[in-house]
Amino acid sequence: MPKLKLTVLGSGTSMGVPTLGCHCVVCTSNDPHDKRTRPSLLLEYEGRCVLIDTTPDFRFQALRAKLERLDAILYTHGHADHVLGLDDVRPFNAKQKSPVPIYASSETLATLRKQFSYIFDPAPADSFLPRVLVQEVNGPVDLFGVTFVPIRAFHGPMQVLGYRFGVSAYLTDFSAVPEASKDLLRGLDHFILDALRHRPHPMHSTVEQSLALVAELKPAHAWFTHICHDLGHAETNAKLPEGVQLAYDGLQFEVQA
Ligand SMILES: [Zn+2]
Ligand SMILES: [Zn+2]
Ligand SMILES: [Zn+2]
C-alpha cells in the first residue's frame, strides 16, 4: 500500500485567522502557527494530488504548497469556506487538458450547482470556465489505489461527510457523530478533526467535545482543525494531552494508506 503525504493547507475557521478587523491577541500574534487559512487537506501519493475541499484561500494555498497538479477533489459539504475556491481549478484544467473529478454527496452537489451555476450552465461561454466531472458519493470511493470511506456526521441539522483513508481520517465541521460513523473511526493512526474553540457552538465541536471523542475513539495521534481566534497555538497546545495537538497551516506528515 502506498504512503500518503498529508498537508494541512488550511486550519482556520470560516473567517480565517487573523479575522478581518480583529485586534485580539491571537489575530495580532507573531507566531506563524496563528495564521490560519480556511480548512482544507491535500493528499499526495503515487504522483497524484487529491484535495479535500476548495476553500476561498485555495489559490494561495496551492501556491504556498507548490501544487503542480490536481487529480481529484472530495467535498465535505457545501458551506462557503469549503467550496468557494472551485473556480481556481482552471489552471489545472489547462495544464492537464482534462476536467477535474469532484466527489460530493447529493446535497453538496446541489449546493455547488447553485453556487457555481455558471460552471454547470450548458450554454457555450466565451470565458474560460472550470471543467469538472461530477461524481456523487454514495459509498467508498477508490482514487488511484486508495479507498476513501465517507464518514457521515451532523453539522447542526446539516449532514456532512468526513473521509477515512487507510488508518487516517479527516472530519471537520461536525457537532455530532452517529454511532455507526464512530465504528469507522476506530483504530486510527492519525485523526484530523474539528475543534473550533472552547465556547459551545451549535454546529461545531468544541475542544472539550473533541477531546471526549478522541478519548472514546483512541487514535494514536489527533490533530484539531477549523480553529477560530479564541485559541492561540502555543498556549492551547501546552494544555492539550499527549497525542493531541492543534493542526496548523503547512503541517505535513506521512501516513500509511
Ligand atoms: Zn467550515
Ligand atoms: Zn481575533
Ligand atoms: Zn460548515
Short mmCIF file of C-alpha atoms and ligand atoms in Angstrom, two decimals:
data_model
loop_
_atom_site.label_atom_id
_atom_site.label_comp_id
_atom_site.label_asym_id
_atom_site.label_seq_id
_atom_site.Cartn_x
_atom_site.Cartn_y
_atom_site.Cartn_z
CA MET A 1 0.00 0.00 0.00
CA PRO A 2 1.30 3.49 -0.80
CA LYS A 3 2.31 6.06 1.79
CA LEU A 4 0.26 9.22 1.67
CA LYS A 5 1.81 12.61 2.30
CA LEU A 6 -0.74 14.82 4.03
CA THR A 7 -0.52 18.61 4.05
CA VAL A 8 -2.92 20.70 6.09
CA LEU A 9 -3.49 23.50 3.59
CA GLY A 10 -5.71 25.43 5.96
CA SER A 11 -6.51 25.01 9.66
CA GLY A 12 -8.75 28.02 10.30
CA THR A 13 -12.45 28.55 10.74
CA SER A 14 -14.71 30.12 8.11
CA MET A 15 -13.47 33.69 8.65
CA GLY A 16 -9.82 32.70 8.91
CA VAL A 17 -7.27 33.92 11.46
CA PRO A 18 -6.45 36.78 11.67
CA THR A 19 -10.11 37.68 11.40
CA LEU A 20 -10.71 40.87 9.44
CA GLY A 21 -10.86 43.92 11.69
CA CYS A 22 -9.95 41.97 14.84
CA HIS A 23 -7.07 43.03 17.10
CA CYS A 24 -7.21 40.26 19.67
CA VAL A 25 -4.04 38.61 20.99
CA VAL A 26 -4.25 35.68 18.52
CA CYS A 27 -5.13 37.80 15.47
CA THR A 28 -2.14 40.06 16.22
CA SER A 29 0.22 37.21 17.22
CA ASN A 30 3.63 36.97 15.53
CA ASP A 31 3.58 33.16 15.72
CA PRO A 32 3.15 31.88 12.13
CA HIS A 33 1.09 28.98 13.57
CA ASP A 34 -1.56 31.54 14.45
CA LYS A 35 -2.09 32.45 10.76
CA ARG A 36 -4.88 30.15 9.66
CA THR A 37 -6.45 29.99 6.22
CA ARG A 38 -9.74 28.21 5.59
CA PRO A 39 -9.87 24.42 6.18
CA SER A 40 -8.55 22.01 3.57
CA LEU A 41 -6.33 18.93 3.31
CA LEU A 42 -4.03 17.81 0.48
CA LEU A 43 -3.10 14.15 -0.01
CA GLU A 44 -0.19 13.24 -2.27
CA TYR A 45 0.64 9.67 -3.29
CA GLU A 46 1.79 7.77 -6.35
CA GLY A 47 2.32 11.06 -8.19
CA ARG A 48 -1.30 12.08 -7.62
CA CYS A 49 -2.73 15.04 -5.76
CA VAL A 50 -6.13 14.69 -4.09
CA LEU A 51 -7.71 17.66 -2.37
CA ILE A 52 -10.39 17.77 0.31
CA ASP A 53 -12.43 20.96 -0.22
CA THR A 54 -11.63 24.08 -2.25
CA THR A 55 -11.59 26.98 0.18
CA PRO A 56 -11.71 30.71 -0.68
CA ASP A 57 -7.93 30.53 0.00
CA PHE A 58 -7.33 27.63 -2.41
CA ARG A 59 -5.24 29.62 -4.90
CA PHE A 60 -2.97 30.97 -2.16
CA GLN A 61 -2.76 27.55 -0.50
CA ALA A 62 -1.85 25.87 -3.80
CA LEU A 63 0.89 28.44 -4.43
CA ARG A 64 2.23 28.01 -0.91
CA ALA A 65 2.22 24.20 -1.18
CA LYS A 66 3.72 24.37 -4.70
CA LEU A 67 0.85 22.28 -6.05
CA GLU A 68 1.78 21.09 -9.55
CA ARG A 69 -1.32 19.09 -10.45
CA LEU A 70 -4.81 18.24 -9.22
CA ASP A 71 -6.30 14.80 -9.79
CA ALA A 72 -9.50 14.83 -7.73
CA ILE A 73 -11.45 16.86 -5.19
CA LEU A 74 -13.50 15.36 -2.36
CA TYR A 75 -16.02 17.66 -0.70
CA THR A 76 -17.14 17.57 2.90
CA HIS A 77 -20.13 19.89 2.49
CA GLY A 78 -21.29 22.97 0.64
CA HIS A 79 -20.52 25.81 3.05
CA ALA A 80 -18.73 28.79 1.53
CA ASP A 81 -15.49 28.25 3.46
CA HIS A 82 -15.18 24.77 1.89
CA VAL A 83 -16.17 25.38 -1.72
CA LEU A 84 -15.61 28.95 -2.89
CA GLY A 85 -12.18 28.29 -4.41
CA LEU A 86 -13.55 25.90 -7.02
CA ASP A 87 -13.08 28.44 -9.83
CA ASP A 88 -9.31 28.17 -9.33
CA VAL A 89 -9.15 24.63 -10.75
CA ARG A 90 -8.93 26.25 -14.20
CA PRO A 91 -5.12 26.39 -14.42
CA PHE A 92 -5.05 22.63 -13.74
CA ASN A 93 -7.72 22.06 -16.41
CA ALA A 94 -5.46 23.90 -18.84
CA LYS A 95 -2.22 22.23 -17.74
CA GLN A 96 -3.64 18.69 -17.59
CA LYS A 97 -6.00 19.19 -20.56
CA SER A 98 -8.78 17.46 -18.65
CA PRO A 99 -11.67 18.09 -16.28
CA VAL A 100 -11.08 17.54 -12.55
CA PRO A 101 -13.28 14.86 -10.99
CA ILE A 102 -15.21 16.17 -7.97
CA TYR A 103 -16.77 13.86 -5.39
CA ALA A 104 -19.55 15.02 -3.09
CA SER A 105 -22.85 13.99 -1.51
CA SER A 106 -26.05 14.72 -3.45
CA GLU A 107 -26.79 17.63 -1.04
CA THR A 108 -23.38 19.18 -1.60
CA LEU A 109 -23.63 18.72 -5.36
CA ALA A 110 -26.99 20.53 -5.31
CA THR A 111 -25.33 23.41 -3.45
CA LEU A 112 -22.41 23.51 -5.90
CA ARG A 113 -24.81 23.59 -8.86
CA LYS A 114 -26.50 26.64 -7.30
CA GLN A 115 -23.37 28.49 -6.11
CA PHE A 116 -21.47 27.80 -9.35
CA SER A 117 -24.38 27.81 -11.80
CA TYR A 118 -22.09 29.29 -14.50
CA ILE A 119 -19.93 26.14 -14.40
CA PHE A 120 -22.88 23.85 -14.92
CA ASP A 121 -24.68 26.03 -17.50
CA PRO A 122 -24.64 24.04 -20.75
CA ALA A 123 -24.79 27.22 -22.87
CA PRO A 124 -21.50 27.97 -24.63
CA ALA A 125 -19.37 30.60 -22.85
CA ASP A 126 -16.64 32.84 -24.23
CA SER A 127 -14.69 32.88 -20.97
CA PHE A 128 -12.61 30.00 -19.61
CA LEU A 129 -14.85 28.10 -17.20
CA PRO A 130 -13.76 25.44 -14.71
CA ARG A 131 -14.22 21.91 -16.04
CA VAL A 132 -15.32 19.29 -13.53
CA LEU A 133 -16.50 15.71 -13.71
CA VAL A 134 -19.26 15.27 -11.13
CA GLN A 135 -19.34 12.07 -9.08
CA GLU A 136 -21.89 11.53 -6.33
CA VAL A 137 -20.55 9.86 -3.18
CA ASN A 138 -22.79 7.02 -2.05
CA GLY A 139 -20.16 4.75 -0.56
CA PRO A 140 -16.40 4.17 -0.56
CA VAL A 141 -14.56 5.84 -3.43
CA ASP A 142 -11.41 4.36 -4.96
CA LEU A 143 -8.96 7.04 -6.10
CA PHE A 144 -5.71 5.89 -7.66
CA GLY A 145 -5.47 2.80 -5.48
CA VAL A 146 -6.59 4.35 -2.19
CA THR A 147 -10.09 3.83 -0.81
CA PHE A 148 -11.80 6.86 0.71
CA VAL A 149 -14.59 5.81 3.06
CA PRO A 150 -17.19 8.54 3.61
CA ILE A 151 -17.99 9.21 7.27
CA ARG A 152 -21.41 10.74 7.88
CA ALA A 153 -21.73 13.31 10.64
CA PHE A 154 -24.03 16.15 11.66
CA HIS A 155 -23.07 19.83 11.42
CA GLY A 156 -26.02 21.27 13.33
CA PRO A 157 -29.01 20.00 11.31
CA MET A 158 -26.89 19.53 8.19
CA GLN A 159 -25.29 16.25 7.03
CA VAL A 160 -21.59 16.40 6.21
CA LEU A 161 -19.00 13.88 5.09
CA GLY A 162 -15.62 13.14 6.56
CA TYR A 163 -13.27 10.68 4.90
CA ARG A 164 -11.22 7.77 6.16
CA PHE A 165 -8.24 6.66 4.07
CA GLY A 166 -6.26 3.69 5.36
CA VAL A 167 -5.67 4.25 9.08
CA SER A 168 -6.20 8.02 8.99
CA ALA A 169 -9.28 10.20 8.78
CA TYR A 170 -10.38 13.81 8.24
CA LEU A 171 -13.61 15.01 9.82
CA THR A 172 -14.28 18.72 10.02
CA ASP A 173 -17.45 20.75 10.61
CA PHE A 174 -19.40 18.45 12.89
CA SER A 175 -21.41 18.78 16.06
CA ALA A 176 -22.46 15.13 16.40
CA VAL A 177 -21.07 11.82 15.18
CA PRO A 178 -23.53 8.89 14.88
CA GLU A 179 -22.51 5.55 16.43
CA ALA A 180 -22.26 3.87 13.01
CA SER A 181 -19.75 6.53 11.95
CA LYS A 182 -17.76 6.14 15.18
CA ASP A 183 -17.26 2.49 14.26
CA LEU A 184 -15.49 3.68 11.07
CA LEU A 185 -13.21 5.94 13.11
CA ARG A 186 -11.64 3.32 15.38
CA GLY A 187 -8.09 2.05 15.09
CA LEU A 188 -6.83 5.29 13.56
CA ASP A 189 -3.20 6.29 13.46
CA HIS A 190 -3.94 9.96 12.61
CA PHE A 191 -7.30 11.69 13.09
CA ILE A 192 -7.74 15.31 11.95
CA LEU A 193 -10.93 16.74 13.42
CA ASP A 194 -12.95 19.88 14.06
CA ALA A 195 -12.32 21.76 17.32
CA LEU A 196 -13.50 25.33 16.83
CA ARG A 197 -12.99 26.85 20.29
CA HIS A 198 -13.84 26.29 23.97
CA ARG A 199 -17.22 28.03 23.97
CA PRO A 200 -20.18 25.91 22.74
CA HIS A 201 -21.31 26.32 19.13
CA PRO A 202 -24.50 24.84 17.62
CA MET A 203 -22.69 23.49 14.53
CA HIS A 204 -19.13 22.77 15.64
CA SER A 205 -17.32 20.53 18.07
CA THR A 206 -15.51 22.35 20.86
CA VAL A 207 -12.04 21.49 22.20
CA GLU A 208 -13.69 19.72 25.14
CA GLN A 209 -16.12 17.76 22.94
CA SER A 210 -13.36 16.77 20.53
CA LEU A 211 -11.15 15.66 23.43
CA ALA A 212 -14.01 13.45 24.62
CA LEU A 213 -14.36 11.96 21.13
CA VAL A 214 -10.60 11.35 20.97
CA ALA A 215 -10.72 9.65 24.39
CA GLU A 216 -13.51 7.42 23.09
CA LEU A 217 -12.02 6.55 19.68
CA LYS A 218 -8.37 6.47 20.82
CA PRO A 219 -6.47 7.45 17.66
CA ALA A 220 -2.68 7.33 18.10
CA HIS A 221 -2.47 10.99 17.03
CA ALA A 222 -5.22 13.61 16.94
CA TRP A 223 -4.96 16.99 15.22
CA PHE A 224 -7.54 19.71 15.80
CA THR A 225 -8.52 21.95 12.89
CA HIS A 226 -11.16 24.57 11.84
CA ILE A 227 -9.76 26.68 14.67
CA CYS A 228 -11.01 30.18 15.47
CA HIS A 229 -9.15 33.10 17.02
CA ASP A 230 -10.12 32.09 20.56
CA LEU A 231 -7.28 29.53 20.52
CA GLY A 232 -3.65 30.63 20.46
CA HIS A 233 -1.44 27.88 19.05
CA ALA A 234 1.31 27.63 21.67
CA GLU A 235 -0.89 28.37 24.65
CA THR A 236 -3.55 25.82 23.63
CA ASN A 237 -1.06 23.10 22.69
CA ALA A 238 0.61 23.39 26.08
CA LYS A 239 -2.67 22.37 27.72
CA LEU A 240 -3.66 19.51 25.38
CA PRO A 241 -2.99 15.92 26.45
CA GLU A 242 -0.24 13.83 24.89
CA GLY A 243 -1.02 12.76 21.32
CA VAL A 244 -3.40 15.68 20.71
CA GLN A 245 -2.27 18.93 19.07
CA LEU A 246 -3.64 21.82 17.11
CA ALA A 247 -3.01 21.45 13.38
CA TYR A 248 -1.57 24.44 11.58
CA ASP A 249 -1.25 25.66 8.02
CA GLY A 250 1.57 23.77 6.33
CA LEU A 251 1.59 20.85 8.78
CA GLN A 252 2.85 17.80 6.87
CA PHE A 253 3.24 14.15 7.75
CA GLU A 254 3.16 10.74 6.10
CA VAL A 255 0.54 8.13 6.81
CA GLN A 256 0.03 4.54 5.74
CA ALA A 257 -2.79 4.04 3.25
ZN ZN B 1 -16.31 25.22 7.80
ZN ZN B 2 -9.15 37.93 16.78
ZN ZN B 3 -19.59 24.21 7.62
#
